[in-house]
Short mmCIF file of C-alpha atoms and ligand atoms in Angstrom, two decimals:
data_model
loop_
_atom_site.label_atom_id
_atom_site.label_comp_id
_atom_site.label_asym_id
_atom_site.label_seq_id
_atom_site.Cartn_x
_atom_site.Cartn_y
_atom_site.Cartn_z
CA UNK A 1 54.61 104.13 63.63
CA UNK A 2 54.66 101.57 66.23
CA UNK A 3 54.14 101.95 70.03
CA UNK A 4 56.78 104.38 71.65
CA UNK A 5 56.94 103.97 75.86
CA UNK A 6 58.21 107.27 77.95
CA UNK A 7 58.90 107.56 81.27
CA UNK A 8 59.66 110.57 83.39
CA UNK A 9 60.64 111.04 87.18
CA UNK A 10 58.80 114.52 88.26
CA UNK A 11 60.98 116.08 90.53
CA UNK A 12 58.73 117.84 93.18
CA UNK A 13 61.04 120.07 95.11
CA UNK A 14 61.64 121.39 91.75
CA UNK A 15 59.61 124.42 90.29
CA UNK A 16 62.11 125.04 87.82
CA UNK A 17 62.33 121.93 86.35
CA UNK A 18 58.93 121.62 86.14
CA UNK A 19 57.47 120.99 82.90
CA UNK A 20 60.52 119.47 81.04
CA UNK A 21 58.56 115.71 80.45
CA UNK A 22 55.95 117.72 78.75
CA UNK A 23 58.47 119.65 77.03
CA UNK A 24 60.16 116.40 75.99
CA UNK A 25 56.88 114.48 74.88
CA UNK A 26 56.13 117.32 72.39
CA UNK A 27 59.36 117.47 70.89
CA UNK A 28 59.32 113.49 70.26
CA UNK A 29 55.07 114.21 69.01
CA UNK A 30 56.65 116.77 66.66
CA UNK A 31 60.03 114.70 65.54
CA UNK A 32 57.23 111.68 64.80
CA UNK A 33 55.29 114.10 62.99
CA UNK A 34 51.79 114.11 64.58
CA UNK A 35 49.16 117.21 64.40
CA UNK A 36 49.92 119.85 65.76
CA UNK A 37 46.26 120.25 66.89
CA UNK A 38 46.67 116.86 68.50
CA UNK A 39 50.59 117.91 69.86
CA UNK A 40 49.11 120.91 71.59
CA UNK A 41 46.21 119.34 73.17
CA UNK A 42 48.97 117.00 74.69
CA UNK A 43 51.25 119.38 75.92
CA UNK A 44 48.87 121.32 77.70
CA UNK A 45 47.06 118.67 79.08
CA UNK A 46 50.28 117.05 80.02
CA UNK A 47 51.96 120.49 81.67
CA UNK A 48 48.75 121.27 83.77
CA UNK A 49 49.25 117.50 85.33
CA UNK A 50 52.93 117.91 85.57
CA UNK A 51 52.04 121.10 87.18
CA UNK A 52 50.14 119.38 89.65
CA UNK A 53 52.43 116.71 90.59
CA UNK A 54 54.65 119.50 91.67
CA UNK A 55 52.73 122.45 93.06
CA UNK A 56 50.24 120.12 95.13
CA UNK A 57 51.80 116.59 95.16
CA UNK A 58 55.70 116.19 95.40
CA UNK A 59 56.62 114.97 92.42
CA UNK A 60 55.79 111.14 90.94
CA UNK A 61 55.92 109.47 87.66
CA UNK A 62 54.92 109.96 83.97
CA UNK A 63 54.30 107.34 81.72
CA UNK A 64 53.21 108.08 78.28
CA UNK A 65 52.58 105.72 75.61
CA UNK A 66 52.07 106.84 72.07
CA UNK A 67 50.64 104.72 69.13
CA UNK A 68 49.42 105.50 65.73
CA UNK A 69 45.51 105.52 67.33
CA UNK A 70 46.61 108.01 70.81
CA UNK A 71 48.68 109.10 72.60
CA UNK A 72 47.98 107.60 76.48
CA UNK A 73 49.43 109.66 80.18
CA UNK A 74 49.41 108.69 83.27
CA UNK A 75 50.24 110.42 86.08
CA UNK A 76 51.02 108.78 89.40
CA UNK A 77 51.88 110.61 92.32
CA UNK A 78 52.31 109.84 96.12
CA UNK A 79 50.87 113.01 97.45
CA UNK A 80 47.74 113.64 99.95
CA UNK A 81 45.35 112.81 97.50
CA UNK A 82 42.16 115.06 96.24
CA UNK A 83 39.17 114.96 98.70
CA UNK A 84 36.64 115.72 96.46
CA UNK A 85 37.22 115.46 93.02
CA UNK A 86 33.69 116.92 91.58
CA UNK A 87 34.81 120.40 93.41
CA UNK A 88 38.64 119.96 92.25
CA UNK A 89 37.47 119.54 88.56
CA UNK A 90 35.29 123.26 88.91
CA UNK A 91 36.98 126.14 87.25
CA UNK A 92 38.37 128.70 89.69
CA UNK A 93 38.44 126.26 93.19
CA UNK A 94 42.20 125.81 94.07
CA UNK A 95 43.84 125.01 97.42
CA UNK A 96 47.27 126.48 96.06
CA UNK A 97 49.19 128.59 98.78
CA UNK A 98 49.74 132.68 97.71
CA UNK A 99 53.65 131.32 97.00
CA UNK A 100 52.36 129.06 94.23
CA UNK A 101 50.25 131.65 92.93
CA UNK A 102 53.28 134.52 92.88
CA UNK A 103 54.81 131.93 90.86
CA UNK A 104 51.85 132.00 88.08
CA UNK A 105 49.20 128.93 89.23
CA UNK A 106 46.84 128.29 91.23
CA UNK A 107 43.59 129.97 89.43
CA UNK A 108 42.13 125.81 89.76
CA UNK A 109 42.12 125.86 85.60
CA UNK A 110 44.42 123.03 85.35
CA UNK A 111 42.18 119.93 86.00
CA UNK A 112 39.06 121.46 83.52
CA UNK A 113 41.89 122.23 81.30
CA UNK A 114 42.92 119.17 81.45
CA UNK A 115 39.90 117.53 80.87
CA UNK A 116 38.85 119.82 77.73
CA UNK A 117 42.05 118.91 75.73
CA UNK A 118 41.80 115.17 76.31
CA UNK A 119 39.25 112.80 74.91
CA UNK A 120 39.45 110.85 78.03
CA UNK A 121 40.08 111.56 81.58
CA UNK A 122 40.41 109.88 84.75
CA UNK A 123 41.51 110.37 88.36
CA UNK A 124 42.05 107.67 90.87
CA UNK A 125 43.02 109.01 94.29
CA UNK A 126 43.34 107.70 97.75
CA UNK A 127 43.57 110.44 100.62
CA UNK A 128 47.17 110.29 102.20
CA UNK A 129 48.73 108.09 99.42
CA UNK A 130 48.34 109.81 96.28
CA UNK A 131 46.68 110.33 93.12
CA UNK A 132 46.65 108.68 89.43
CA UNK A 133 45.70 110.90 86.38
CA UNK A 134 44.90 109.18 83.35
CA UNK A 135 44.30 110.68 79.90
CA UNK A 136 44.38 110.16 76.59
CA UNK A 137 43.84 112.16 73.34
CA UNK A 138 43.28 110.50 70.30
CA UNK A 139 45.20 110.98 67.15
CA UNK B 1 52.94 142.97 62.57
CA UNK B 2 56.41 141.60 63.37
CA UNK B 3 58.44 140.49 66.74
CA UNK B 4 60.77 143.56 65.12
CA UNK B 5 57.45 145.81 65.34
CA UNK B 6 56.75 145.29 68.24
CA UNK B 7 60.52 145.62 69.57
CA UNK B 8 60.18 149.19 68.17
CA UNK B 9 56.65 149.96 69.16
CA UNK B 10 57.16 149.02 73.16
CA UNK B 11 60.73 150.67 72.84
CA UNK B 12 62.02 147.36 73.76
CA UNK B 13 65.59 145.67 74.61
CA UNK B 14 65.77 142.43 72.79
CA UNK B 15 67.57 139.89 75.09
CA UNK B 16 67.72 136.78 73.16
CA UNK B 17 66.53 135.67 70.08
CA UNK B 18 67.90 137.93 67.00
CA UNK B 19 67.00 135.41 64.55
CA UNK B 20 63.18 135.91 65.30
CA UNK B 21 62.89 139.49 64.37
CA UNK B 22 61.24 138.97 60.98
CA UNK B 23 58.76 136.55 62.27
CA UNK B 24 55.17 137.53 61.66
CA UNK B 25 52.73 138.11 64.78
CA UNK B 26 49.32 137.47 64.41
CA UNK B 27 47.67 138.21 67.88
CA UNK B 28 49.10 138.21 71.47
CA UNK B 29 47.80 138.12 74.84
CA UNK B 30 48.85 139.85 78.06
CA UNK B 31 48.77 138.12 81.83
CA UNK B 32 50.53 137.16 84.62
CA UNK B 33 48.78 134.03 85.47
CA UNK B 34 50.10 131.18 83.13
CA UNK B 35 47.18 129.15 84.68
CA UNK B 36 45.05 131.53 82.67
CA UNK B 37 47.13 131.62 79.84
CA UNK B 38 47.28 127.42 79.50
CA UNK B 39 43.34 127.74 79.86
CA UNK B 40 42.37 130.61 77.59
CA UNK B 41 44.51 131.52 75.00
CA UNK B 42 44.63 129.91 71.49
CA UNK B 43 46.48 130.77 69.05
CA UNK B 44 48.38 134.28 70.34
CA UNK B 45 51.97 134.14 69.15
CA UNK B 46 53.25 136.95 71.65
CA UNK B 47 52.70 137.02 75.73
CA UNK B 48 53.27 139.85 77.65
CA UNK B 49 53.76 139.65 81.20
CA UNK B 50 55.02 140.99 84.38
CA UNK B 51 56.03 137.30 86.03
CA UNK B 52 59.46 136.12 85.40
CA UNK B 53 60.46 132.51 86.03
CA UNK B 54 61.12 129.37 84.10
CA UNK B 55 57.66 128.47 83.69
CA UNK B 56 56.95 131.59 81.78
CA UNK B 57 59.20 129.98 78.92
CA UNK B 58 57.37 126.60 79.44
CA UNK B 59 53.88 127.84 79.11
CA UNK B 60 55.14 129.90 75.80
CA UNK B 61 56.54 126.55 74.37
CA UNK B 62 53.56 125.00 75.04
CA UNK B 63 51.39 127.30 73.36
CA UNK B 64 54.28 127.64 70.77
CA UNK B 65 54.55 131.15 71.33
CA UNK B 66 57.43 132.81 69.62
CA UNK B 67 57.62 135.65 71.84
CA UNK B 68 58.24 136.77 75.42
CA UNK B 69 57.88 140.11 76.46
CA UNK B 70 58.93 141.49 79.91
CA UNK B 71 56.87 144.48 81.36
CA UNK B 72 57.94 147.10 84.03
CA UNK B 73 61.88 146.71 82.97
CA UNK B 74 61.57 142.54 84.34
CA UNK B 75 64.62 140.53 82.82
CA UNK B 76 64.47 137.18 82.67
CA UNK B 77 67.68 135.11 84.44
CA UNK B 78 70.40 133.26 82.91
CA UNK B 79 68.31 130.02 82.88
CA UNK B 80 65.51 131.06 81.29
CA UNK B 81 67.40 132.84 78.43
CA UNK B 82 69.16 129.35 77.79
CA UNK B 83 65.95 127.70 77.46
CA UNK B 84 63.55 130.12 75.51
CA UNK B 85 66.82 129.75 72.93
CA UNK B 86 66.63 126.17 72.65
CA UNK B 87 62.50 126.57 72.01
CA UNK B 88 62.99 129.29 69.63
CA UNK B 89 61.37 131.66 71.71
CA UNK B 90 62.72 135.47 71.26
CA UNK B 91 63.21 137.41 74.80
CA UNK B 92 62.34 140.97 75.12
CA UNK B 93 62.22 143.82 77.95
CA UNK B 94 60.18 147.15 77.65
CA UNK B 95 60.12 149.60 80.93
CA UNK B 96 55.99 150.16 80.01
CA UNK B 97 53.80 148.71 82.56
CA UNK B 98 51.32 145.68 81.24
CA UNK B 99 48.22 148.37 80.51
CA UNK B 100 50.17 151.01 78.20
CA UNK B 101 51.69 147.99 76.61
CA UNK B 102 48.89 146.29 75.70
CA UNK B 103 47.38 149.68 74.76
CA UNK B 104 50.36 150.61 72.69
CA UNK B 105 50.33 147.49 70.64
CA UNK B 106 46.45 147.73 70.48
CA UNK B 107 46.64 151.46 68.95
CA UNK B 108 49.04 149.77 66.25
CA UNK B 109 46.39 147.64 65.15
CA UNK B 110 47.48 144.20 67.17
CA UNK B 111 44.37 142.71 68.41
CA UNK B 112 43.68 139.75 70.92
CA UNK B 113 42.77 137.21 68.55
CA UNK B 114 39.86 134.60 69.81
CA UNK B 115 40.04 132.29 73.09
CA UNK B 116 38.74 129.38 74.27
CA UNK B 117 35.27 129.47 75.33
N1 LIG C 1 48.02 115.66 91.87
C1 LIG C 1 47.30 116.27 92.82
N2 LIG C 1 47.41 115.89 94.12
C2 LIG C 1 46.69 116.49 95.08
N3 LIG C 1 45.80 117.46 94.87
C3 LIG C 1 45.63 117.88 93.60
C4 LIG C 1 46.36 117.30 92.50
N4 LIG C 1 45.96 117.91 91.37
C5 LIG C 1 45.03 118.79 91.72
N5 LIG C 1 44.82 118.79 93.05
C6 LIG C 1 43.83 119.59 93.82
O1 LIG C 1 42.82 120.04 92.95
C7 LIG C 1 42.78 121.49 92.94
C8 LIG C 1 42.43 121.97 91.54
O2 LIG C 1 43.50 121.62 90.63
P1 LIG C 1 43.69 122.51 89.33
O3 LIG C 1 44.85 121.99 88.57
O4 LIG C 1 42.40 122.61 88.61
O5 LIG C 1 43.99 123.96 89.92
P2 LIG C 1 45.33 124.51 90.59
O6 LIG C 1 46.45 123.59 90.33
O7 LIG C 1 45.05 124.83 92.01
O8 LIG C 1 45.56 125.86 89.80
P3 LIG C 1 46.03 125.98 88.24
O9 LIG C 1 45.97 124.62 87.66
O10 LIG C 1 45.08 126.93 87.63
O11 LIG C 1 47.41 126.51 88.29
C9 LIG C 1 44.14 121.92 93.43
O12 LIG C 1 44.15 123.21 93.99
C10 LIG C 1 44.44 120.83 94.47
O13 LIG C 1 43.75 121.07 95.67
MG1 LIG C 2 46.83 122.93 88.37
#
């Protein structure tokens, strides 16, 4: 298996599109035949971020590159940024408006999600120009 | 337990998804936040839930869930029926509310299965 590049454009005015890079990085995990341990830990890690770039960030860009050693995302947005990233990454604090949680999210489980099914994490954000989300999980 | 047990259990109206009947079920978990259901569930093959939207077919492909099922009579729109067909994902509707289905398929002998810590 050599190194396979994907690239998304996230779409954030829309919800209901939401989700279909992550949909379309598992199918192309499961067509090359990787774990499915190592599949799901990417699409969920992948959907809470793609999530994200929608629900709190309007949209941006996923970039995924997967070799035979991991499978590397990032995440780029040009949203407001996170202020404080230690309280962001605690399970339960959200900033999600009621509409986003009638819609299913906003319980602030996606970034410690996140975290727990990759084996490396990191966020890069500047207030009022956006964030970067970078993770990988090893295969 | 199969998707075709639990049709018949819940009195439910399969919408999509024939094929799937047979399919064995395991465990299965009941919520309405998918934020909760990305972050706690393992390996349930069955949600139930009272949301309906696109992302409710998402979160189930993610989780590769083979099952959907609709509480308080919810159907699930054009849209979403398309896509839970392309994931293999079968679509069903029962008029119980979330507690006396959950309790139904309980009393049947489905359990919850483990979570995440
Ligand atoms: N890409 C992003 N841009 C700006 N803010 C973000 C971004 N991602 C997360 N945040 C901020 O961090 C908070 C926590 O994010 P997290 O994903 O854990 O929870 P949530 O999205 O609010 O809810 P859930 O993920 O459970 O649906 C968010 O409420 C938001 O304030
Ligand atoms: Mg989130």
């Amino acid at each position: 298996m050599s190194i396979l590049k994907l690239h998304y454009e996230i779409d954030g005015e829309d919800f209901t599109r939401a989700g279909e890079a992550s949909a379309s990085v598992k199918k192309r995990l499961r067509q090359l035949g990787v774990k499915p341990d190592a599949t799901r830990k990417v699409s969920i890690a992948l959907y809470e971020g793609e999530i994200n770039m929608v629900i709190h960030a309007h949209g941006g860009d996923i970039d995924v590159e997967i070799s035979p050693e991991a499978v590397r995302m990032v995440l780029a947005d040009r949203g407001p940024g996170i202020e404080n990233i230690d309280q962001a990454m605690k399970e339960g604090w959200s900033t999600a408006p009621d509409e986003v949680r009638s819609l299913g999210f906003g319980a602030g489980m996606g970034l410690p999600n996140m975290k727990k099914n990759s084996d490396e994490m990191q966020i890069e954000t500047v207030l009022g120009k956006g964030t970067t989300v970078t993770m990988a999980v090893y295969l | 337990m199969t998707v075709n047990d639990i049709k018949n259990i819940l009195d439910c109206e399969l919408i999509s998804g024939e094929g799937y009947l047979q399919q064995e079920v395991l465990t299965a978990c009941g919520s309405d936040m998918m934020s909760d259901v990305l972050a706690y569930v393992k390996d349930q093959s069955i949600l139930l839930t009272g949301l309906v939207n696109c992302q409710v077919i998402r979160t189930a492909e993610m989780m590769d869930m083979i099952c959907v099922v609709f509480v308080r009579g919810k159907k699930p729109d054009e849209d979403m029926i398309q896509l839970a067909e392309s994931r293999g994902i079968a679509l069903m509707s029962t008029s119980h509310r979330m507690f006396t289905a959950c309790g139904l398929l309980w009393e049947n002998g489905l359990r919850g299965g483990n979570s995440l810590s």
